[in-house]
Amino acid sequence: MTLADPVILSGAPGSPYTRKMLAVLRYRRIAYRFIIGNNGGVPGLPRPKVALLPTFYLPDATGTLEAVTDSTPLIRRFEQDYSGRSIVPSNPALAFIDALIEDYADEWLTKAMFHYRWAFADDVAKAGAILPCWRGFSIPDEDLAKASDFISDRQIGRLRYVGSNAITGPAIEASYCRFLEAFEDHLRQYPYLLGHRPSACDFGIYGQLTQLAEFDPTPMSLTLKLAPRVTAWTGILDDQSGVEITDKAWFDPDALPPTLLAILSEIGRVYTPVMLANATAVVSGATEVTAEVDGLAWSQQPFPYQAKCLRALREDYAALPASARAQVDKALAGTGCEPLFT
Ligand SMILES: N[C@@H](CCC(=O)N[C@@H](CS)C(=O)NCC(=O)O)C(=O)O
């Protein structure tokens, strides 16, 4: 396979997954060309089957560019295509924990991101004003106002996909606050989630935080108040191209620090019950996911994509060598994450 050099991608600054991938490319020193595009629809480039931000345009086996989406497998593909500065820990047990935290960021923390942006008046006002500008601001005010209404209406209508509603709002907000406190505590001692070197989960968390800690006013002030280090961390994760990794180490999976176990416990508390209930609903064809999250009721429409994410994690777990699986089991014991894989 030939590599596109530089790699071409389209996306937007207000998209957490776009920001995740831009930061990965910068850290890995992979040259790229970023097109601020309208849902993957870039003239002269192929369209993806499902328009998502970001969309990458990568050569297929014959060298023809094809549109590819989904940050998690793209990160793994780039591990194969580009050498050096890997963001997947070499230890398979730690790599699995990395994938679990990355999925929590992509599939749970994004609920907080979407919820705060589209369920609070100040946040709707800011996103409504700025997001359409990122598709081109040199247009008349009336056209910009129409674009703003269009984006706000569409995104507020999409709140139901991520499960933000009057029932789930309190659980999402309480969970975000607990996550901030746990991560702040971790950052008191370590620069990255898995130790002294960044991995995929850092970029997943960073992507959501570019919005929560740096754009949307309600979670931005909350983050600053509860977790100033988290705000600072988000600022520096953006461009890690100058960070050298020689001699810097990831944690030993047999000796994860209490601060990381606390983050895994937060994941177990919220992500586990919702991912499990969602997978059950998707398999049984139910029209509603109901669960209890930390003593609070949870109700949302089933989300087939998240059932697929859980299946992928379970396949990774099943594929682990027995010794690594035992290390993962030991690390996750007591965190509430175990039921995902038993
Ligand atoms: N699993 C995908 C998620 C990508 C995604 O959901 N992107 C959002 C924006 S952050 C999107 O494109 N939504 C549809 C839209 O904006 O039209 C990934 O990891 O890349």
PDB file of C-alpha atoms in Angstrom, residues 139-251:
ATOM      1  CA  ILE A 139     -21.541  35.514   4.118  1.00  0.00           C
ATOM      2  CA  PRO A 140     -24.417  37.944   4.861  1.00  0.00           C
ATOM      3  CA  ASP A 141     -25.764  38.022   8.437  1.00  0.00           C
ATOM      4  CA  GLU A 142     -29.168  36.606   7.369  1.00  0.00           C
ATOM      5  CA  ASP A 143     -27.496  33.576   5.794  1.00  0.00           C
ATOM      6  CA  LEU A 144     -25.335  33.055   8.861  1.00  0.00           C
ATOM      7  CA  ALA A 145     -28.426  33.264  11.094  1.00  0.00           C
ATOM      8  CA  LYS A 146     -30.157  30.628   8.941  1.00  0.00           C
ATOM      9  CA  ALA A 147     -27.106  28.356   9.121  1.00  0.00           C
ATOM     10  CA  SER A 148     -27.024  28.842  12.893  1.00  0.00           C
ATOM     11  CA  ASP A 149     -30.695  27.822  13.275  1.00  0.00           C
ATOM     12  CA  PHE A 150     -30.166  24.852  10.994  1.00  0.00           C
ATOM     13  CA  ILE A 151     -27.172  23.497  12.947  1.00  0.00           C
ATOM     14  CA  SER A 152     -28.706  24.153  16.384  1.00  0.00           C
ATOM     15  CA  ASP A 153     -32.043  22.512  15.484  1.00  0.00           C
ATOM     16  CA  ARG A 154     -30.333  19.508  13.955  1.00  0.00           C
ATOM     17  CA  GLN A 155     -27.928  18.967  16.850  1.00  0.00           C
ATOM     18  CA  ILE A 156     -30.578  19.481  19.550  1.00  0.00           C
ATOM     19  CA  GLY A 157     -32.621  16.857  17.691  1.00  0.00           C
ATOM     20  CA  ARG A 158     -29.618  14.535  17.895  1.00  0.00           C
ATOM     21  CA  LEU A 159     -29.338  14.759  21.702  1.00  0.00           C
ATOM     22  CA  ARG A 160     -31.472  11.624  21.854  1.00  0.00           C
ATOM     23  CA  TYR A 161     -28.794   9.585  20.044  1.00  0.00           C
ATOM     24  CA  VAL A 162     -26.252  10.123  22.802  1.00  0.00           C
ATOM     25  CA  GLY A 163     -28.882   9.704  25.505  1.00  0.00           C
ATOM     26  CA  SER A 164     -29.026  13.246  26.872  1.00  0.00           C
ATOM     27  CA  ASN A 165     -32.545  13.954  28.124  1.00  0.00           C
ATOM     28  CA  ALA A 166     -34.354  15.147  31.258  1.00  0.00           C
ATOM     29  CA  ILE A 167     -33.926  11.722  32.913  1.00  0.00           C
ATOM     30  CA  THR A 168     -30.237  11.211  32.127  1.00  0.00           C
ATOM     31  CA  GLY A 169     -28.977  14.816  32.513  1.00  0.00           C
ATOM     32  CA  PRO A 170     -28.220  14.541  36.263  1.00  0.00           C
ATOM     33  CA  ALA A 171     -26.260  11.283  35.820  1.00  0.00           C
ATOM     34  CA  ILE A 172     -24.220  12.760  32.946  1.00  0.00           C
ATOM     35  CA  GLU A 173     -23.372  15.901  34.912  1.00  0.00           C
ATOM     36  CA  ALA A 174     -22.489  14.096  38.155  1.00  0.00           C
ATOM     37  CA  SER A 175     -20.294  11.720  36.209  1.00  0.00           C
ATOM     38  CA  TYR A 176     -18.447  14.538  34.425  1.00  0.00           C
ATOM     39  CA  CYS A 177     -17.676  16.210  37.761  1.00  0.00           C
ATOM     40  CA  ARG A 178     -16.379  12.958  39.257  1.00  0.00           C
ATOM     41  CA  PHE A 179     -14.260  12.325  36.157  1.00  0.00           C
ATOM     42  CA  LEU A 180     -12.720  15.800  36.488  1.00  0.00           C
ATOM     43  CA  GLU A 181     -11.834  15.287  40.126  1.00  0.00           C
ATOM     44  CA  ALA A 182     -10.319  11.860  39.450  1.00  0.00           C
ATOM     45  CA  PHE A 183      -8.308  13.091  36.467  1.00  0.00           C
ATOM     46  CA  GLU A 184      -7.113  16.181  38.355  1.00  0.00           C
ATOM     47  CA  ASP A 185      -5.885  13.883  41.090  1.00  0.00           C
ATOM     48  CA  HIS A 186      -4.063  11.721  38.544  1.00  0.00           C
ATOM     49  CA  LEU A 187      -2.433  14.740  36.883  1.00  0.00           C
ATOM     50  CA  ARG A 188      -1.003  15.810  40.244  1.00  0.00           C
ATOM     51  CA  GLN A 189       1.470  12.958  39.742  1.00  0.00           C
ATOM     52  CA  TYR A 190       1.520  11.861  36.125  1.00  0.00           C
ATOM     53  CA  PRO A 191       1.544  13.730  32.806  1.00  0.00           C
ATOM     54  CA  TYR A 192      -0.555  11.147  30.896  1.00  0.00           C
ATOM     55  CA  LEU A 193      -3.249   8.616  31.723  1.00  0.00           C
ATOM     56  CA  LEU A 194      -0.932   5.645  31.362  1.00  0.00           C
ATOM     57  CA  GLY A 195       2.186   7.193  32.819  1.00  0.00           C
ATOM     58  CA  HIS A 196       4.987   9.179  31.257  1.00  0.00           C
ATOM     59  CA  ARG A 197       4.169   8.724  27.622  1.00  0.00           C
ATOM     60  CA  PRO A 198       0.967   9.512  25.691  1.00  0.00           C
ATOM     61  CA  SER A 199      -1.250   6.739  24.342  1.00  0.00           C
ATOM     62  CA  ALA A 200      -4.467   6.524  22.311  1.00  0.00           C
ATOM     63  CA  CYS A 201      -6.688   7.063  25.365  1.00  0.00           C
ATOM     64  CA  ASP A 202      -5.063  10.432  26.086  1.00  0.00           C
ATOM     65  CA  PHE A 203      -6.025  11.615  22.624  1.00  0.00           C
ATOM     66  CA  GLY A 204      -9.582  10.297  23.011  1.00  0.00           C
ATOM     67  CA  ILE A 205     -10.041  12.140  26.322  1.00  0.00           C
ATOM     68  CA  TYR A 206      -8.284  15.207  24.918  1.00  0.00           C
ATOM     69  CA  GLY A 207     -10.665  15.308  21.922  1.00  0.00           C
ATOM     70  CA  GLN A 208     -13.763  15.546  24.106  1.00  0.00           C
ATOM     71  CA  LEU A 209     -12.016  18.033  26.434  1.00  0.00           C
ATOM     72  CA  THR A 210     -11.194  20.394  23.549  1.00  0.00           C
ATOM     73  CA  GLN A 211     -14.900  21.149  23.652  1.00  0.00           C
ATOM     74  CA  LEU A 212     -15.747  20.601  27.340  1.00  0.00           C
ATOM     75  CA  ALA A 213     -12.743  22.451  28.770  1.00  0.00           C
ATOM     76  CA  GLU A 214     -12.040  24.931  25.994  1.00  0.00           C
ATOM     77  CA  PHE A 215     -15.177  25.832  24.079  1.00  0.00           C
ATOM     78  CA  ASP A 216     -18.600  25.357  25.664  1.00  0.00           C
ATOM     79  CA  PRO A 217     -19.072  27.945  28.442  1.00  0.00           C
ATOM     80  CA  THR A 218     -20.896  25.812  31.043  1.00  0.00           C
ATOM     81  CA  PRO A 219     -18.477  22.849  31.213  1.00  0.00           C
ATOM     82  CA  MET A 220     -15.538  25.187  30.562  1.00  0.00           C
ATOM     83  CA  SER A 221     -16.099  27.121  33.788  1.00  0.00           C
ATOM     84  CA  LEU A 222     -16.902  23.900  35.640  1.00  0.00           C
ATOM     85  CA  THR A 223     -13.647  22.315  34.454  1.00  0.00           C
ATOM     86  CA  LEU A 224     -11.595  25.351  35.400  1.00  0.00           C
ATOM     87  CA  LYS A 225     -13.189  25.473  38.845  1.00  0.00           C
ATOM     88  CA  LEU A 226     -12.928  21.755  39.672  1.00  0.00           C
ATOM     89  CA  ALA A 227      -9.837  20.772  37.743  1.00  0.00           C
ATOM     90  CA  PRO A 228      -7.456  23.535  36.584  1.00  0.00           C
ATOM     91  CA  ARG A 229      -4.789  20.947  35.696  1.00  0.00           C
ATOM     92  CA  VAL A 230      -7.258  19.292  33.330  1.00  0.00           C
ATOM     93  CA  THR A 231      -7.782  22.613  31.552  1.00  0.00           C
ATOM     94  CA  ALA A 232      -4.011  23.097  31.326  1.00  0.00           C
ATOM     95  CA  TRP A 233      -3.470  19.506  30.135  1.00  0.00           C
ATOM     96  CA  THR A 234      -5.996  19.976  27.325  1.00  0.00           C
ATOM     97  CA  GLY A 235      -4.052  22.997  26.141  1.00  0.00           C
ATOM     98  CA  ILE A 236      -0.762  21.135  25.897  1.00  0.00           C
ATOM     99  CA  LEU A 237      -2.057  17.826  24.488  1.00  0.00           C
ATOM    100  CA  ASP A 238      -3.009  19.760  21.381  1.00  0.00           C
ATOM    101  CA  ASP A 239       0.546  19.765  20.064  1.00  0.00           C
ATOM    102  CA  GLN A 240       2.892  17.148  21.482  1.00  0.00           C
ATOM    103  CA  SER A 241       5.148  17.126  18.431  1.00  0.00           C
ATOM    104  CA  GLY A 242       8.128  18.340  20.453  1.00  0.00           C
ATOM    105  CA  VAL A 243       7.811  15.756  23.221  1.00  0.00           C
ATOM    106  CA  GLU A 244      10.617  13.209  23.071  1.00  0.00           C
ATOM    107  CA  ILE A 245       9.781   9.710  24.219  1.00  0.00           C
ATOM    108  CA  THR A 246      13.174   8.029  24.577  1.00  0.00           C
ATOM    109  CA  ASP A 247      13.436   6.460  28.044  1.00  0.00           C
ATOM    110  CA  LYS A 248       9.902   7.512  29.070  1.00  0.00           C
ATOM    111  CA  ALA A 249       7.756   4.646  30.229  1.00  0.00           C
ATOM    112  CA  TRP A 250       4.153   3.548  30.405  1.00  0.00           C
ATOM    113  CA  PHE A 251       2.845   2.050  33.653  1.00  0.00           C
TER     114      PHE A 251
END
